[in-house]
Amino acid sequence: MADNAVISRRSLLKASAAAAGAFTLGFSIPFTAAEAQGATPEVNAWVVIHPDDRIVVRIARSEMGQGTLTGLAQLVAEELEADWSKVSWEYPTPGENLRRNRVWRNFSTGGSRGIRESHQYVREGGAAARIMLVQAAAKEWGVPEGECRAAKSVITHTPTGRTVTYGKVAAAAAKLEVPKEVKLKPASEWTIVGKPVKRLDTVDKLNGKQVYGADIKLPGMLNAAIKACPVFGGTLVSFDAAKVMGMPGVKKVVQVDRRSVAVIADHWWQAKTALDALPITWDNGPHASASSETIAATLREGLDAEQAFEGNKAGDAKGAIASAAKRVEATYSYPFQNHACMEPMNATALWTPEKCEVWCPTQNGESALAAAIEASGHPAAKCDVYKVHLGGGFGRRGRSDYVTQAVLIAKQMPGTPVKLLWSREEDMLQGTYHPITMARMVGGLDKDGNLVGLHMRISGQSILSGVNPQGLQNGRDPVVFQGLNPGGQEGPFGYGIPNLLIDHAMRNPHVPPGFWRGVNLNQNAIYVECFMDELAHAAGIDPLEFRRRLMKNTPKHLAVLEAVAKGIGWGSPAAPGTAKGLAQIMGFGSYVAAAAEVSVSNAGEIKVHRIVAATNPGHVVNPDQVAAQVEGSFVYGLSAAFHQECTVKNGRIVEENFDTYPAMRINEMPKVESILLPSGDFWGGVGEPTIAVAAPAVMNAIFAATGKRVRSLPLKNADLRRA
Amino acid sequence: MASLNVNGRVVEIDAHPDTPLLWALREQAGLTGTKYGCGIAQCGACTVHIDGEPVRSCSITLGSLGANQKIVTIEGLSPDVSHPIQKAWLELDVPQCGYCQSGMIMAAAALLARKPKPTDADIDEAMTNICRCGTYNRVRAGIKLAAGI
C-alpha cells in the first residue's frame, strides 16, 4: 500500500503537471496577465524578452510536424538579432488575436502558407523589436541611437564599447512606440535564416512529455466517445441509453447534433466500450445506396459532358487534335483518401453559463474559435481556444467539426471539462476526403512528334463546393486547376502548348471532400506527367527531351526537372532490373521535380529504390527541415499512390482502420536525395509541393520497367505480373 | 484492482480486466506518452516494453498481465533523454509531429537491446510502426547512429 500511495501521489502530480501545462496555455492568459505584472515584457506582439535574456517568439501558425514553428522563429530571430540559443516560443490564443485587432493576423496553417505568407510581417515584427531595444539602450546611455549596434541579443555602443543585453532593456523598450516602418536585412546578411538550426520542439517528443490534444487532462475532466451516422447525409433517429448507463464509469449519453451520439464517462476506454454496446438507430438518408460504382459512373459521364468550367485555354485544342498526325488518348482516375493523422480528431471543452474554453489541436485557431463561439451560444469575448501541437494535420485539422462536437457535448455537462476523442474507426468514417476525380487526356502530335494540341478534361469533385462554396467563381472551382493555371502561385502550367484546353466537369458525390496534403496538385501532376510520358513514347522521343521542347518559356520548371534528371543519371543505363521515371510541377508557390528508380519483380511487386527531388521554393529558411518535408511528403504521397483508397458501399466508407487502409512503412521507404535550388526571387511553400511529383515519377518508372501503364490509383489494384 | 510493475514502480490500477494496457497506462497511471493510434496493433504508436520485448499495448489486456512482468513506457526509458536512441533522435531531429515517436523509440530501443548492430533487414523487420509524417529515413539513420554503425 505504501508503494501505491507513492504512485497515487505521483499520478496526481503528473496529472497536475499536465493540467498546469494546459493552464499555462489557457487560463492564465499569458500576455495580458504578464504584462500587468510587468514580469515578462512584451516588446511587441511577436517578441517577449525575460529579464534573464530568454526570448519568447509568438507563433500564430500551428506546428503539426512540418517545422513551421522553428522556421517562423528563425525569421523573427534573424531581424531581432537574437542569440538563437535563448529563443523559445509560445502560441498566442485566437481569442487574444481577436481582442488585439488581429495583431498576429492569420492563424490558418495549410496550403504550405505558414512561411510564404507571413515571412514579411514576422520579420518586420522582429526588426521592430530590435529597433525598440536599441532605442531603449541608447536612451539609457544618453547616446545617439545610430552609434549602437545589436548582435546576438547584445547591444553595443560602438564608440565606447559599452554593452547591455536585451533582457536588461526589454522593460524600457516595451514602453516605446512600435516603429511603423522598418528595413529588413538582405538575404546575403542572414545568419539564422537559411541555416539548418535544430527544431525548437524536439526534446519533449522523445520522452513522452509533449502534450497533444489527446493527452489533455484538466481537473475533474470526463471523457467522451462519439459516433456519427456512418452514411453521409444520414441522421440519428434514436438510441437506448438505459442499456449502457449501468456500465463502468458511464455518466451520460447525449445526442450531440442531428447526426451524432456520444457517451460521457470517467475514462475514454469506458466511454468507447459503452458506445460500442449502445443500441443506435440511424436514418441513412438519401445516399444509402451510393457506392464506388455509382460514383465512378457519375464521373465517367462528366468526361464526355458538354458543359465544363475552363481552367486554362490557348488556341483551338480540339481542332488541332482533330487535324493532328497522331491522336493519343488515356483516362486516369484518383480515389477518395483519408488523411489518417496518427492522432485521431479530438478536442477538450469546458462550458459554463459564463464562458467557453477549448483545448485542441487545430490547423486554424480562428476557425476553431468561430466553431466554439457558434456552438457555445456565447459571444466571442467569452470564448477562447488554447492550441496544442498536432499529432498530424495534413489538412484534416483545418476543419473544426470536432471542436463543434466537443462544445456541444460539454454544453450538456456545464462546469465539467469533457475531452472528446474519436476512435480510429470514427476518424476513418467521418473524414473530409481527398477529392475523387477522373481525367481524360487527349493529345495531338504532328509528324515530327511535337505536341500541337492537348485537351485535359477533369471530371469530379470540387473541394470548395464542399468546404467553402462562397469561394466558387460563378460555380467554377479555381482550386481544381492547381498546377494547371495560366499563371500565379498555383501554376503556371509548365508546358507551352499552342492549342490547350483544360476544363472541369464538376461532379460532386455525397462523400465530403477536404483539403488533403498536396490538394489537387496530387492528381493533376499524375494526370499531366504520366500523360506527357505517354505522349513522349507515342512520339518516339525521350521523355525528358519531349518535355524540354515544351518548356522553352518556363525555365524555372525546367531547371528543377534538369536537376533531378542529372541526379538520377537520366540518359545513362539504369542498374540491372531497374528503370527510371521523371515528373515536374509547380504549386504552393514552388517549383518541384522528382526522378525515381524502380524495379518490378516477375510477381508484380514494385520496389522504389531511390528518388531524387529538386525544389525551388525561392528562399530556404531551414534546409534541414525542408529536406525532412521532402522525405515526409514522399511517404505521404507514395502511401497514397501504393496503398490508399476509401471505397464506398451502402453510402458509407468501407475502410475503418490501418488494416484495410495501410500506410507505407520503413521497409518500403526509398533513399531520398533532396536538391534545393532556391532562386532567391520569391517565397514558396515546401510542406506540400513535392508530394505531387513522387507518384508520377514512380508510375513513369513502372512503365519504363514493365511496359504497362497504370492509370488508376492506388497501385495495389494494378496487376503488374509478367506473363 | 490490478497490480502492475511500471517503470520500476508498483502501480495499482482500478479498471476492468478487459481494459487494454494502453488505456490503463494513459488513464489510470497518467502516463500519456504512450499513444493511441489504431487500437488494433497495426500502427505501433502504443509500443511499450514488457520484460524487454516490444509489445503493442492497445492489444494486451490488463487481466492478462502479471504483477511481476516489468513494463517500461517511454517515460521510463531513461530519466533524462539519455538512452542512445533518444540521443540519436535529438541529434538528427527525427520527429516531425512526434505522435508516433514514443512507439518508434520504444521499438528501436528493443531492437538495439536484442541486436546491438542491426542490419537494414533487421531494421525493416523490427520497425513496423507507422509514421504518417514520414520520418522513416531519419529513424533508420537514428538507429544506426545509436548503434555506432
mmCIF file of C-alpha atoms in Angstrom, chain A residues 27-225:
data_model
loop_
_atom_site.group_PDB
_atom_site.id
_atom_site.type_symbol
_atom_site.label_atom_id
_atom_site.label_comp_id
_atom_site.label_asym_id
_atom_site.label_seq_id
_atom_site.Cartn_x
_atom_site.Cartn_y
_atom_site.Cartn_z
ATOM 1 C CA PHE A 27 -6.454 30.068 -18.097
ATOM 2 C CA SER A 28 -3.664 32.390 -17.089
ATOM 3 C CA ILE A 29 -3.951 34.271 -20.427
ATOM 4 C CA PRO A 30 -0.211 34.638 -20.523
ATOM 5 C CA PHE A 31 0.405 38.019 -22.078
ATOM 6 C CA THR A 32 -2.132 40.275 -20.544
ATOM 7 C CA ALA A 33 -1.511 38.887 -17.082
ATOM 8 C CA ALA A 34 2.233 39.007 -17.501
ATOM 9 C CA GLU A 35 2.108 42.490 -18.907
ATOM 10 C CA ALA A 36 0.016 43.696 -15.994
ATOM 11 C CA GLN A 37 2.639 42.369 -13.598
ATOM 12 C CA GLY A 38 5.441 43.747 -15.714
ATOM 13 C CA ALA A 39 7.207 40.434 -15.254
ATOM 14 C CA THR A 40 7.842 39.399 -18.830
ATOM 15 C CA PRO A 41 7.938 42.467 -21.020
ATOM 16 C CA GLU A 42 6.261 42.083 -24.342
ATOM 17 C CA VAL A 43 8.461 44.235 -26.545
ATOM 18 C CA ASN A 44 5.862 43.929 -29.256
ATOM 19 C CA ALA A 45 3.257 41.381 -30.305
ATOM 20 C CA TRP A 46 5.850 38.965 -31.652
ATOM 21 C CA VAL A 47 8.606 39.213 -29.085
ATOM 22 C CA VAL A 48 8.689 38.716 -25.332
ATOM 23 C CA ILE A 49 12.044 39.077 -23.565
ATOM 24 C CA HIS A 50 12.570 37.997 -19.973
ATOM 25 C CA PRO A 51 14.987 39.840 -17.659
ATOM 26 C CA ASP A 52 17.308 36.813 -17.846
ATOM 27 C CA ASP A 53 17.521 37.284 -21.641
ATOM 28 C CA ARG A 54 15.252 34.390 -22.563
ATOM 29 C CA ILE A 55 13.360 35.268 -25.721
ATOM 30 C CA VAL A 56 9.868 34.015 -26.460
ATOM 31 C CA VAL A 57 8.705 34.345 -30.051
ATOM 32 C CA ARG A 58 4.952 34.267 -30.621
ATOM 33 C CA ILE A 59 3.880 31.823 -33.321
ATOM 34 C CA ALA A 60 0.409 32.253 -34.827
ATOM 35 C CA ARG A 61 0.543 29.247 -37.156
ATOM 36 C CA SER A 62 0.236 25.693 -35.907
ATOM 37 C CA GLU A 63 3.031 23.156 -35.603
ATOM 38 C CA MET A 64 1.969 19.753 -36.905
ATOM 39 C CA GLY A 65 5.396 18.354 -37.663
ATOM 40 C CA GLN A 66 6.157 20.497 -40.677
ATOM 41 C CA GLY A 67 8.646 22.666 -38.791
ATOM 42 C CA THR A 68 6.910 25.987 -39.399
ATOM 43 C CA LEU A 69 7.324 26.839 -35.717
ATOM 44 C CA THR A 70 11.108 26.744 -35.934
ATOM 45 C CA GLY A 71 11.187 28.440 -39.339
ATOM 46 C CA LEU A 72 8.994 31.335 -38.232
ATOM 47 C CA ALA A 73 11.040 31.747 -35.046
ATOM 48 C CA GLN A 74 14.196 31.862 -37.189
ATOM 49 C CA LEU A 75 12.695 34.673 -39.273
ATOM 50 C CA VAL A 76 11.800 36.736 -36.208
ATOM 51 C CA ALA A 77 15.125 35.989 -34.500
ATOM 52 C CA GLU A 78 17.067 36.986 -37.612
ATOM 53 C CA GLU A 79 15.698 40.523 -37.652
ATOM 54 C CA LEU A 80 15.724 40.716 -33.875
ATOM 55 C CA GLU A 81 19.477 39.977 -33.956
ATOM 56 C CA ALA A 82 18.739 37.407 -31.283
ATOM 57 C CA ASP A 83 21.017 34.905 -29.651
ATOM 58 C CA TRP A 84 19.339 31.823 -31.141
ATOM 59 C CA SER A 85 20.265 29.670 -28.154
ATOM 60 C CA LYS A 86 17.944 31.796 -26.000
ATOM 61 C CA VAL A 87 14.910 31.548 -28.261
ATOM 62 C CA SER A 88 11.771 29.644 -27.346
ATOM 63 C CA TRP A 89 8.177 30.074 -28.484
ATOM 64 C CA GLU A 90 4.544 30.289 -27.470
ATOM 65 C CA TYR A 91 1.180 30.229 -29.201
ATOM 66 C CA PRO A 92 -0.974 33.318 -28.757
ATOM 67 C CA THR A 93 -4.635 32.386 -28.478
ATOM 68 C CA PRO A 94 -7.074 33.183 -31.277
ATOM 69 C CA GLY A 95 -9.250 34.945 -28.698
ATOM 70 C CA GLU A 96 -6.343 37.206 -27.815
ATOM 71 C CA ASN A 97 -5.806 37.839 -31.524
ATOM 72 C CA LEU A 98 -9.405 38.934 -31.832
ATOM 73 C CA ARG A 99 -9.163 41.195 -28.790
ATOM 74 C CA ARG A 100 -5.999 42.775 -30.171
ATOM 75 C CA ASN A 101 -7.387 43.601 -33.564
ATOM 76 C CA ARG A 102 -5.758 40.557 -35.185
ATOM 77 C CA VAL A 103 -2.249 41.713 -34.375
ATOM 78 C CA TRP A 104 -0.920 38.224 -35.282
ATOM 79 C CA ARG A 105 -3.026 38.152 -38.468
ATOM 80 C CA ASN A 106 -3.774 34.763 -39.976
ATOM 81 C CA PHE A 107 -3.681 31.599 -37.835
ATOM 82 C CA SER A 108 -4.602 29.318 -40.720
ATOM 83 C CA THR A 109 -1.944 26.679 -41.304
ATOM 84 C CA GLY A 110 -2.477 24.955 -44.612
ATOM 85 C CA GLY A 111 -1.563 25.217 -48.245
ATOM 86 C CA SER A 112 2.121 25.384 -47.289
ATOM 87 C CA ARG A 113 1.452 29.029 -46.429
ATOM 88 C CA GLY A 114 2.957 29.306 -42.926
ATOM 89 C CA ILE A 115 6.191 30.893 -44.005
ATOM 90 C CA ARG A 116 5.495 32.065 -47.535
ATOM 91 C CA GLU A 117 2.568 34.247 -46.457
ATOM 92 C CA SER A 118 3.909 35.623 -43.189
ATOM 93 C CA HIS A 119 7.668 35.948 -43.648
ATOM 94 C CA GLN A 120 7.374 39.664 -44.308
ATOM 95 C CA TYR A 121 5.353 40.687 -41.259
ATOM 96 C CA VAL A 122 7.020 38.344 -38.794
ATOM 97 C CA ARG A 123 10.420 39.621 -39.879
ATOM 98 C CA GLU A 124 9.110 43.162 -39.504
ATOM 99 C CA GLY A 125 7.965 42.215 -36.021
ATOM 100 C CA GLY A 126 11.466 41.056 -35.153
ATOM 101 C CA ALA A 127 13.058 44.136 -36.700
ATOM 102 C CA ALA A 128 10.695 46.500 -34.872
ATOM 103 C CA ALA A 129 11.523 44.849 -31.550
ATOM 104 C CA ARG A 130 15.261 45.195 -32.247
ATOM 105 C CA ILE A 131 14.877 48.883 -33.042
ATOM 106 C CA MET A 132 12.954 49.429 -29.798
ATOM 107 C CA LEU A 133 15.583 47.582 -27.772
ATOM 108 C CA VAL A 134 18.366 49.658 -29.325
ATOM 109 C CA GLN A 135 16.394 52.853 -28.719
ATOM 110 C CA ALA A 136 15.896 51.911 -25.088
ATOM 111 C CA ALA A 137 19.622 51.250 -24.605
ATOM 112 C CA ALA A 138 20.619 54.468 -26.360
ATOM 113 C CA LYS A 139 18.189 56.429 -24.232
ATOM 114 C CA GLU A 140 19.520 54.896 -21.054
ATOM 115 C CA TRP A 141 23.107 55.663 -22.038
ATOM 116 C CA GLY A 142 22.187 59.115 -23.379
ATOM 117 C CA VAL A 143 23.867 58.414 -26.723
ATOM 118 C CA PRO A 144 22.599 58.623 -30.295
ATOM 119 C CA GLU A 145 20.792 55.516 -31.441
ATOM 120 C CA GLY A 146 22.905 55.444 -34.594
ATOM 121 C CA GLU A 147 26.023 54.749 -32.531
ATOM 122 C CA CYS A 148 24.557 51.493 -31.197
ATOM 123 C CA ARG A 149 24.647 48.080 -32.795
ATOM 124 C CA ALA A 150 22.726 44.907 -31.890
ATOM 125 C CA ALA A 151 24.034 41.380 -32.346
ATOM 126 C CA LYS A 152 23.291 38.094 -30.600
ATOM 127 C CA SER A 153 20.988 39.715 -28.036
ATOM 128 C CA VAL A 154 23.632 42.256 -27.021
ATOM 129 C CA ILE A 155 23.552 45.990 -27.767
ATOM 130 C CA THR A 156 26.935 47.662 -28.083
ATOM 131 C CA HIS A 157 27.642 51.392 -28.042
ATOM 132 C CA THR A 158 30.295 51.278 -30.741
ATOM 133 C CA PRO A 159 32.402 54.341 -29.743
ATOM 134 C CA THR A 160 32.798 53.289 -26.095
ATOM 135 C CA GLY A 161 32.337 49.541 -26.310
ATOM 136 C CA ARG A 162 29.677 49.633 -23.609
ATOM 137 C CA THR A 163 27.275 46.711 -23.794
ATOM 138 C CA VAL A 164 23.911 45.700 -22.419
ATOM 139 C CA THR A 165 21.864 42.577 -23.019
ATOM 140 C CA TYR A 166 18.307 42.577 -24.341
ATOM 141 C CA GLY A 167 16.889 41.345 -21.062
ATOM 142 C CA LYS A 168 18.115 44.447 -19.232
ATOM 143 C CA VAL A 169 16.438 46.923 -21.571
ATOM 144 C CA ALA A 170 13.365 44.938 -22.597
ATOM 145 C CA ALA A 171 11.110 46.540 -19.988
ATOM 146 C CA ALA A 172 12.114 50.027 -21.117
ATOM 147 C CA ALA A 173 11.811 49.036 -24.792
ATOM 148 C CA ALA A 174 8.302 47.768 -24.216
ATOM 149 C CA LYS A 175 7.223 51.290 -23.260
ATOM 150 C CA LEU A 176 8.415 52.796 -26.568
ATOM 151 C CA GLU A 177 6.300 53.265 -29.620
ATOM 152 C CA VAL A 178 6.459 50.414 -32.120
ATOM 153 C CA PRO A 179 8.149 51.784 -35.276
ATOM 154 C CA LYS A 180 5.861 51.809 -38.268
ATOM 155 C CA GLU A 181 8.409 51.302 -40.987
ATOM 156 C CA VAL A 182 11.386 49.025 -40.725
ATOM 157 C CA LYS A 183 14.053 47.976 -43.184
ATOM 158 C CA LEU A 184 14.717 44.260 -43.471
ATOM 159 C CA LYS A 185 18.124 42.661 -43.927
ATOM 160 C CA PRO A 186 19.091 41.418 -47.368
ATOM 161 C CA ALA A 187 19.324 37.633 -47.629
ATOM 162 C CA SER A 188 23.095 37.925 -48.000
ATOM 163 C CA GLU A 189 23.336 39.103 -44.364
ATOM 164 C CA TRP A 190 21.262 36.333 -42.823
ATOM 165 C CA THR A 191 22.936 34.369 -40.069
ATOM 166 C CA ILE A 192 19.977 32.378 -38.651
ATOM 167 C CA VAL A 193 17.640 32.162 -41.644
ATOM 168 C CA GLY A 194 18.887 29.697 -44.212
ATOM 169 C CA LYS A 195 20.784 27.700 -41.586
ATOM 170 C CA PRO A 196 19.935 24.113 -40.563
ATOM 171 C CA VAL A 197 19.310 25.020 -36.913
ATOM 172 C CA LYS A 198 17.733 22.375 -34.701
ATOM 173 C CA ARG A 199 13.989 22.331 -34.216
ATOM 174 C CA LEU A 200 12.690 24.051 -31.090
ATOM 175 C CA ASP A 201 10.197 21.291 -30.310
ATOM 176 C CA THR A 202 12.114 18.020 -30.324
ATOM 177 C CA VAL A 203 13.056 17.102 -26.735
ATOM 178 C CA ASP A 204 9.535 16.664 -25.389
ATOM 179 C CA LYS A 205 8.742 14.365 -28.298
ATOM 180 C CA LEU A 206 11.446 11.959 -27.094
ATOM 181 C CA ASN A 207 10.348 11.388 -23.507
ATOM 182 C CA GLY A 208 6.567 11.393 -23.599
ATOM 183 C CA LYS A 209 6.240 14.911 -22.196
ATOM 184 C CA GLN A 210 4.770 16.537 -25.292
ATOM 185 C CA VAL A 211 1.093 17.126 -24.561
ATOM 186 C CA TYR A 212 -1.080 16.538 -27.625
ATOM 187 C CA GLY A 213 -4.799 17.195 -27.663
ATOM 188 C CA ALA A 214 -5.459 13.541 -26.904
ATOM 189 C CA ASP A 215 -3.327 13.905 -23.745
ATOM 190 C CA ILE A 216 -5.023 16.981 -22.276
ATOM 191 C CA LYS A 217 -6.074 16.468 -18.691
ATOM 192 C CA LEU A 218 -7.998 19.025 -16.666
ATOM 193 C CA PRO A 219 -9.173 18.728 -13.063
ATOM 194 C CA GLY A 220 -12.487 16.895 -12.891
ATOM 195 C CA MET A 221 -12.420 16.147 -16.599
ATOM 196 C CA LEU A 222 -14.651 13.478 -18.136
ATOM 197 C CA ASN A 223 -14.093 11.684 -21.434
ATOM 198 C CA ALA A 224 -16.382 11.262 -24.413
ATOM 199 C CA ALA A 225 -16.541 8.853 -27.332
#
